[in-house]
Amino acid sequence: MKIEVLGCSGGMGKDEYTTCIRINDQLLIDAGSGLGCLSQQEMLKIKHVFLTHAHMDHICFLPLLLDNLFEQLTSPLQVYGLGDVIDALQSHVFNWSIWPDFSKLPSPDNAVLHFNQIEVNQQFQLDNIALQAITAQHVVPACGYVVRDSLGGVFCFSGDTRFDEQVIAAYNQLGVIDVLMLECAFPNRLSEVATKSQHLTPSALRDFILALDMPPRDLWITHLKPSVREEIWAELMELNLPVTVHLLRSGDTFFLEHNRCAPKS
Ligand SMILES: [Zn+2]
Ligand SMILES: [Zn+2]
């Protein structure tokens, strides 16, 4: 499984792009500003977009993607999300005021955008990739995703979430996780803000990892707010977690196989 981190920042700035993960060239998890790093040809290969939630940093380039591809798409772009996520996109983004409703263009019978409402735990098989929505607890309805390929590699992305027993229970049902990509938006000093916005701090992230029956082989850290990146990273390094910890950067590419995950050389 090829996993490209097009964006993984909790904010914006030079070389900072928000959440967008591309898997095997044709599937995206979230459509943050990292999506803008793709060429037109690469965008055309995208067939499926799975959304964790409707917050701006995770959906902001979806409207522009559809605009870019409008003339060239021969089949609709399939966009998947929880019912509340689809509702939010239809009400607040693709509403003709903020952006055209591409789910009705060029005509309702032949539209370039198709919304697919999903449920937590629902599973999808797309070519040699199996995808499952997994529970997350955030300030708005949200989920994460578990991605498995035919070679046995297991990649989990938490989306935006707080530490929560329900979330842990869901992860503990998964068995072996090769790579867990977990957010850590705020330093411990801002734990009150993290609690209110339902994000993780290093301290909450440690609780998350230690509550897992089986820690993941690799832990990828994502969604750091740029202004406090160094502070969060220093706190994470002090934790001495029983896993290999990697601070993700936009542009990172990995080839994941079961028991092996190699960065692109
Ligand atoms: Zn969020
Ligand atoms: Zn976010």
mmCIF file of C-alpha atoms and ligand atoms in Angstrom:
data_model
loop_
_atom_site.group_PDB
_atom_site.id
_atom_site.type_symbol
_atom_site.label_atom_id
_atom_site.label_comp_id
_atom_site.label_asym_id
_atom_site.label_seq_id
_atom_site.Cartn_x
_atom_site.Cartn_y
_atom_site.Cartn_z
ATOM 1 C CA MET A 1 0.000 0.000 0.000
ATOM 2 C CA LYS A 2 1.386 3.360 -0.991
ATOM 3 C CA ILE A 3 0.493 6.090 1.485
ATOM 4 C CA GLU A 4 1.253 9.684 0.581
ATOM 5 C CA VAL A 5 0.866 12.402 3.173
ATOM 6 C CA LEU A 6 -0.153 15.321 0.982
ATOM 7 C CA GLY A 7 -1.041 17.357 4.055
ATOM 8 C CA CYS A 8 -0.888 16.721 7.805
ATOM 9 C CA SER A 9 -0.628 20.130 9.440
ATOM 10 C CA GLY A 10 -3.053 21.549 11.978
ATOM 11 C CA GLY A 11 -2.711 24.915 10.262
ATOM 12 C CA MET A 12 -1.281 26.802 7.314
ATOM 13 C CA GLY A 13 2.029 28.375 6.279
ATOM 14 C CA LYS A 14 5.020 27.691 4.041
ATOM 15 C CA ASP A 15 5.187 23.901 3.472
ATOM 16 C CA GLU A 16 2.237 23.460 5.851
ATOM 17 C CA TYR A 17 -0.806 21.801 4.298
ATOM 18 C CA THR A 18 -3.893 20.476 6.045
ATOM 19 C CA THR A 19 -5.031 16.873 6.174
ATOM 20 C CA CYS A 20 -5.113 14.929 2.939
ATOM 21 C CA ILE A 21 -3.832 11.350 2.592
ATOM 22 C CA ARG A 22 -3.572 9.670 -0.818
ATOM 23 C CA ILE A 23 -3.577 5.875 -0.980
ATOM 24 C CA ASN A 24 -2.499 3.937 -4.083
ATOM 25 C CA ASP A 25 -2.963 7.035 -6.266
ATOM 26 C CA GLN A 26 -6.753 6.864 -6.430
ATOM 27 C CA LEU A 27 -8.186 7.171 -2.944
ATOM 28 C CA LEU A 28 -8.101 10.150 -0.588
ATOM 29 C CA ILE A 29 -8.785 10.353 3.099
ATOM 30 C CA ASP A 30 -9.839 13.971 3.662
ATOM 31 C CA ALA A 31 -9.459 16.821 1.223
ATOM 32 C CA GLY A 32 -7.529 19.517 3.067
ATOM 33 C CA SER A 33 -5.122 21.933 1.427
ATOM 34 C CA GLY A 34 -2.560 19.144 0.842
ATOM 35 C CA LEU A 35 -4.764 18.113 -2.089
ATOM 36 C CA GLY A 36 -3.548 21.234 -3.902
ATOM 37 C CA CYS A 37 -0.081 19.652 -4.239
ATOM 38 C CA LEU A 38 -1.355 17.257 -6.937
ATOM 39 C CA SER A 39 -1.082 17.883 -10.667
ATOM 40 C CA GLN A 40 -4.192 17.904 -12.839
ATOM 41 C CA GLN A 41 -3.284 14.417 -14.108
ATOM 42 C CA GLU A 42 -2.902 13.128 -10.545
ATOM 43 C CA MET A 43 -6.233 14.702 -9.545
ATOM 44 C CA LEU A 44 -7.932 12.924 -12.435
ATOM 45 C CA LYS A 45 -6.890 9.561 -10.990
ATOM 46 C CA ILE A 46 -8.776 10.215 -7.731
ATOM 47 C CA LYS A 47 -11.956 8.112 -7.695
ATOM 48 C CA HIS A 48 -12.921 8.009 -4.007
ATOM 49 C CA VAL A 49 -12.726 10.595 -1.207
ATOM 50 C CA PHE A 50 -13.421 9.416 2.360
ATOM 51 C CA LEU A 51 -14.023 12.260 4.810
ATOM 52 C CA THR A 52 -13.398 12.035 8.554
ATOM 53 C CA HIS A 53 -15.544 15.090 9.339
ATOM 54 C CA ALA A 54 -16.703 18.383 7.882
ATOM 55 C CA HIS A 55 -14.260 20.799 9.517
ATOM 56 C CA MET A 56 -12.709 23.242 7.058
ATOM 57 C CA ASP A 57 -9.147 21.939 7.384
ATOM 58 C CA HIS A 58 -10.343 18.499 6.178
ATOM 59 C CA ILE A 59 -12.656 19.495 3.314
ATOM 60 C CA CYS A 60 -11.443 22.877 2.035
ATOM 61 C CA PHE A 61 -10.068 21.689 -1.327
ATOM 62 C CA LEU A 62 -12.913 19.311 -2.212
ATOM 63 C CA PRO A 63 -14.960 22.097 -3.867
ATOM 64 C CA LEU A 64 -11.943 23.206 -5.901
ATOM 65 C CA LEU A 65 -11.132 19.617 -6.916
ATOM 66 C CA LEU A 66 -14.578 19.264 -8.472
ATOM 67 C CA ASP A 67 -14.219 22.576 -10.254
ATOM 68 C CA ASN A 68 -10.820 21.500 -11.661
ATOM 69 C CA LEU A 69 -12.128 18.135 -12.886
ATOM 70 C CA PHE A 70 -15.566 19.201 -14.071
ATOM 71 C CA GLU A 71 -14.807 19.100 -17.799
ATOM 72 C CA GLN A 72 -12.792 15.882 -17.669
ATOM 73 C CA LEU A 73 -14.647 13.507 -15.335
ATOM 74 C CA THR A 74 -16.222 10.557 -17.135
ATOM 75 C CA SER A 75 -17.732 9.092 -13.947
ATOM 76 C CA PRO A 76 -18.761 10.863 -10.734
ATOM 77 C CA LEU A 77 -16.264 11.456 -7.950
ATOM 78 C CA GLN A 78 -17.439 9.270 -5.057
ATOM 79 C CA VAL A 79 -17.400 11.135 -1.727
ATOM 80 C CA TYR A 80 -18.065 9.207 1.490
ATOM 81 C CA GLY A 81 -18.890 10.534 4.958
ATOM 82 C CA LEU A 82 -21.171 10.139 7.956
ATOM 83 C CA GLY A 83 -24.717 11.420 7.417
ATOM 84 C CA ASP A 84 -24.027 14.603 9.413
ATOM 85 C CA VAL A 85 -20.890 15.248 7.350
ATOM 86 C CA ILE A 86 -22.773 14.948 4.044
ATOM 87 C CA ASP A 87 -25.567 17.159 5.425
ATOM 88 C CA ALA A 88 -23.044 19.810 6.471
ATOM 89 C CA LEU A 89 -21.407 19.808 3.019
ATOM 90 C CA GLN A 90 -24.755 20.065 1.251
ATOM 91 C CA SER A 91 -26.115 22.791 3.564
ATOM 92 C CA HIS A 92 -23.018 24.923 4.046
ATOM 93 C CA VAL A 93 -20.684 24.395 1.099
ATOM 94 C CA PHE A 94 -22.367 22.996 -2.046
ATOM 95 C CA ASN A 95 -25.370 25.266 -1.589
ATOM 96 C CA TRP A 96 -25.009 27.623 -4.610
ATOM 97 C CA SER A 97 -24.038 30.485 -2.242
ATOM 98 C CA ILE A 98 -20.587 29.305 -1.193
ATOM 99 C CA TRP A 99 -20.063 26.926 -4.140
ATOM 100 C CA PRO A 100 -22.178 25.317 -6.889
ATOM 101 C CA ASP A 101 -23.931 22.063 -6.042
ATOM 102 C CA PHE A 102 -21.806 19.712 -8.113
ATOM 103 C CA SER A 103 -24.049 16.794 -7.113
ATOM 104 C CA LYS A 104 -26.541 18.288 -9.599
ATOM 105 C CA LEU A 105 -24.124 19.406 -12.321
ATOM 106 C CA PRO A 106 -24.018 19.280 -15.268
ATOM 107 C CA SER A 107 -27.433 17.665 -14.670
ATOM 108 C CA PRO A 108 -29.008 15.844 -11.699
ATOM 109 C CA ASP A 109 -28.994 12.546 -13.665
ATOM 110 C CA ASN A 110 -25.405 12.848 -14.762
ATOM 111 C CA ALA A 111 -23.636 14.697 -11.941
ATOM 112 C CA VAL A 112 -19.879 14.795 -11.356
ATOM 113 C CA LEU A 113 -20.238 14.384 -7.570
ATOM 114 C CA HIS A 114 -21.924 11.525 -5.783
ATOM 115 C CA PHE A 115 -22.330 11.547 -2.009
ATOM 116 C CA ASN A 116 -22.260 8.198 -0.184
ATOM 117 C CA GLN A 117 -23.578 8.216 3.367
ATOM 118 C CA ILE A 118 -21.676 5.804 5.591
ATOM 119 C CA GLU A 119 -21.935 4.460 9.135
ATOM 120 C CA VAL A 120 -19.241 3.822 11.714
ATOM 121 C CA ASN A 121 -17.916 0.236 11.291
ATOM 122 C CA GLN A 122 -19.139 0.049 7.710
ATOM 123 C CA GLN A 123 -16.672 -1.699 5.409
ATOM 124 C CA PHE A 124 -15.822 -1.062 1.766
ATOM 125 C CA GLN A 125 -13.857 -3.082 -0.746
ATOM 126 C CA LEU A 126 -12.212 -1.013 -3.470
ATOM 127 C CA ASP A 127 -9.949 -3.040 -5.765
ATOM 128 C CA ASN A 128 -7.297 -4.495 -3.422
ATOM 129 C CA ILE A 129 -8.019 -2.062 -0.574
ATOM 130 C CA ALA A 130 -10.501 -2.740 2.245
ATOM 131 C CA LEU A 131 -11.596 0.300 4.186
ATOM 132 C CA GLN A 132 -13.569 0.502 7.412
ATOM 133 C CA ALA A 133 -14.891 3.567 9.237
ATOM 134 C CA ILE A 134 -13.926 3.584 12.914
ATOM 135 C CA THR A 135 -15.342 5.625 15.748
ATOM 136 C CA ALA A 136 -13.860 8.997 16.741
ATOM 137 C CA GLN A 137 -15.030 11.513 19.331
ATOM 138 C CA HIS A 138 -14.703 15.117 18.216
ATOM 139 C CA VAL A 139 -16.599 18.366 18.662
ATOM 140 C CA VAL A 140 -18.620 17.497 15.536
ATOM 141 C CA PRO A 141 -19.629 14.034 14.221
ATOM 142 C CA ALA A 142 -16.426 12.359 13.038
ATOM 143 C CA CYS A 143 -14.828 9.020 12.291
ATOM 144 C CA GLY A 144 -11.429 7.581 11.509
ATOM 145 C CA TYR A 145 -10.542 4.925 8.939
ATOM 146 C CA VAL A 146 -8.816 1.553 8.947
ATOM 147 C CA VAL A 147 -7.243 0.627 5.618
ATOM 148 C CA ARG A 148 -6.107 -2.916 4.828
ATOM 149 C CA ASP A 149 -4.505 -4.124 1.631
ATOM 150 C CA SER A 150 -4.364 -7.603 0.153
ATOM 151 C CA LEU A 151 -0.804 -8.094 1.473
ATOM 152 C CA GLY A 152 -1.990 -7.712 5.068
ATOM 153 C CA GLY A 153 -0.796 -4.193 5.882
ATOM 154 C CA VAL A 154 -3.053 -2.365 8.353
ATOM 155 C CA PHE A 155 -3.067 1.440 8.432
ATOM 156 C CA CYS A 156 -5.343 3.351 10.848
ATOM 157 C CA PHE A 157 -6.003 7.067 10.825
ATOM 158 C CA SER A 158 -7.798 8.463 13.864
ATOM 159 C CA GLY A 159 -9.045 11.670 12.251
ATOM 160 C CA ASP A 160 -9.575 14.411 14.833
ATOM 161 C CA THR A 161 -10.460 12.817 18.149
ATOM 162 C CA ARG A 162 -10.149 13.001 21.896
ATOM 163 C CA PHE A 163 -9.073 10.150 24.176
ATOM 164 C CA ASP A 164 -12.201 8.209 24.954
ATOM 165 C CA GLU A 165 -13.018 4.706 26.193
ATOM 166 C CA GLN A 166 -15.366 4.058 23.280
ATOM 167 C CA VAL A 167 -12.627 4.952 20.824
ATOM 168 C CA ILE A 168 -10.110 2.716 22.587
ATOM 169 C CA ALA A 169 -12.609 -0.165 22.649
ATOM 170 C CA ALA A 170 -12.994 0.132 18.875
ATOM 171 C CA TYR A 171 -9.218 0.094 18.292
ATOM 172 C CA ASN A 172 -8.800 -2.864 20.626
ATOM 173 C CA GLN A 173 -11.041 -4.917 18.340
ATOM 174 C CA LEU A 174 -8.761 -4.434 15.351
ATOM 175 C CA GLY A 175 -5.932 -6.771 16.286
ATOM 176 C CA VAL A 176 -2.503 -5.919 14.896
ATOM 177 C CA ILE A 177 -2.114 -2.348 13.655
ATOM 178 C CA ASP A 178 1.004 -1.726 11.569
ATOM 179 C CA VAL A 179 0.699 2.042 11.505
ATOM 180 C CA LEU A 180 -1.504 4.289 13.607
ATOM 181 C CA MET A 181 -1.714 7.903 12.492
ATOM 182 C CA LEU A 182 -2.868 9.890 15.495
ATOM 183 C CA GLU A 183 -3.476 13.581 15.872
ATOM 184 C CA CYS A 184 -1.816 15.727 18.532
ATOM 185 C CA ALA A 185 -3.041 19.263 17.997
ATOM 186 C CA PHE A 186 -2.041 21.005 21.228
ATOM 187 C CA PRO A 187 0.740 20.959 23.860
ATOM 188 C CA ASN A 188 -0.107 19.919 27.426
ATOM 189 C CA ARG A 189 -0.133 23.609 28.447
ATOM 190 C CA LEU A 190 -3.256 24.062 26.288
ATOM 191 C CA SER A 191 -5.111 21.003 27.600
ATOM 192 C CA GLU A 192 -8.181 23.106 28.388
ATOM 193 C CA VAL A 193 -8.443 24.218 24.755
ATOM 194 C CA ALA A 194 -7.793 20.632 23.656
ATOM 195 C CA THR A 195 -10.586 19.366 25.890
ATOM 196 C CA LYS A 196 -13.037 21.983 24.606
ATOM 197 C CA SER A 197 -12.157 21.362 20.955
ATOM 198 C CA GLN A 198 -11.838 17.583 21.521
ATOM 199 C CA HIS A 199 -8.286 17.117 20.312
ATOM 200 C CA LEU A 200 -5.322 15.247 21.808
ATOM 201 C CA THR A 201 -2.341 16.611 23.744
ATOM 202 C CA PRO A 202 0.862 14.564 24.276
ATOM 203 C CA SER A 203 -0.417 13.534 27.702
ATOM 204 C CA ALA A 204 -3.777 12.363 26.293
ATOM 205 C CA LEU A 205 -1.971 10.670 23.404
ATOM 206 C CA ARG A 206 0.125 8.699 25.908
ATOM 207 C CA ASP A 207 -3.084 7.601 27.666
ATOM 208 C CA PHE A 208 -4.461 6.571 24.262
ATOM 209 C CA ILE A 209 -1.426 4.435 23.367
ATOM 210 C CA LEU A 210 -1.110 2.841 26.813
ATOM 211 C CA ALA A 211 -4.809 1.922 26.805
ATOM 212 C CA LEU A 212 -4.412 -0.148 23.643
ATOM 213 C CA ASP A 213 -4.168 -3.915 24.209
ATOM 214 C CA MET A 214 -1.540 -4.053 21.489
ATOM 215 C CA PRO A 215 0.403 -0.888 20.639
ATOM 216 C CA PRO A 216 0.846 -0.180 16.932
ATOM 217 C CA ARG A 217 4.223 -0.954 15.401
ATOM 218 C CA ASP A 218 4.639 2.603 14.149
ATOM 219 C CA LEU A 219 2.963 5.751 15.415
ATOM 220 C CA TRP A 220 2.658 8.684 13.037
ATOM 221 C CA ILE A 221 1.900 12.032 14.634
ATOM 222 C CA THR A 222 -0.239 14.491 12.706
ATOM 223 C CA HIS A 223 -2.249 17.733 13.000
ATOM 224 C CA LEU A 224 0.224 19.761 15.093
ATOM 225 C CA LYS A 225 -0.640 23.453 15.218
ATOM 226 C CA PRO A 226 2.308 25.183 13.485
ATOM 227 C CA SER A 227 2.826 27.818 16.202
ATOM 228 C CA VAL A 228 3.360 25.160 18.897
ATOM 229 C CA ARG A 229 4.928 22.385 16.814
ATOM 230 C CA GLU A 230 8.298 22.334 18.649
ATOM 231 C CA GLU A 231 6.633 22.441 22.061
ATOM 232 C CA ILE A 232 4.363 19.480 21.221
ATOM 233 C CA TRP A 233 7.221 17.489 19.708
ATOM 234 C CA ALA A 234 9.467 18.052 22.745
ATOM 235 C CA GLU A 235 6.677 16.825 25.034
ATOM 236 C CA LEU A 236 6.081 13.782 22.827
ATOM 237 C CA MET A 237 9.774 12.871 22.912
ATOM 238 C CA GLU A 238 9.761 12.900 26.715
ATOM 239 C CA LEU A 239 7.025 10.257 26.829
ATOM 240 C CA ASN A 240 9.259 7.327 25.814
ATOM 241 C CA LEU A 241 6.319 5.532 24.265
ATOM 242 C CA PRO A 242 6.697 1.791 23.539
ATOM 243 C CA VAL A 243 6.354 2.407 19.790
ATOM 244 C CA THR A 244 8.368 3.959 16.988
ATOM 245 C CA VAL A 245 7.200 7.565 16.795
ATOM 246 C CA HIS A 246 7.410 9.541 13.568
ATOM 247 C CA LEU A 247 6.484 13.191 13.196
ATOM 248 C CA LEU A 248 4.743 13.381 9.831
ATOM 249 C CA ARG A 249 5.535 16.135 7.357
ATOM 250 C CA SER A 250 3.544 17.067 4.299
ATOM 251 C CA GLY A 251 5.107 15.259 1.347
ATOM 252 C CA ASP A 252 6.078 12.086 3.257
ATOM 253 C CA THR A 253 5.483 8.911 1.239
ATOM 254 C CA PHE A 254 5.547 5.361 2.623
ATOM 255 C CA PHE A 255 5.203 1.863 1.268
ATOM 256 C CA LEU A 256 3.430 -0.195 3.879
ATOM 257 C CA GLU A 257 3.479 -3.943 4.039
ATOM 258 C CA HIS A 258 2.580 -6.037 7.016
ATOM 259 C CA ASN A 259 5.551 -5.808 9.438
ATOM 260 C CA ARG A 260 7.398 -3.414 7.206
ATOM 261 C CA CYS A 261 6.971 0.245 6.430
ATOM 262 C CA ALA A 262 9.642 1.929 4.344
ATOM 263 C CA PRO A 263 9.867 5.609 3.539
ATOM 264 C CA LYS A 264 10.265 6.355 -0.139
ATOM 265 C CA SER A 265 13.986 6.787 -0.888
HETATM 266 ZN ZN ZN B 1 -11.802 18.893 13.476
HETATM 267 ZN ZN ZN B 2 -8.645 19.112 11.954
#
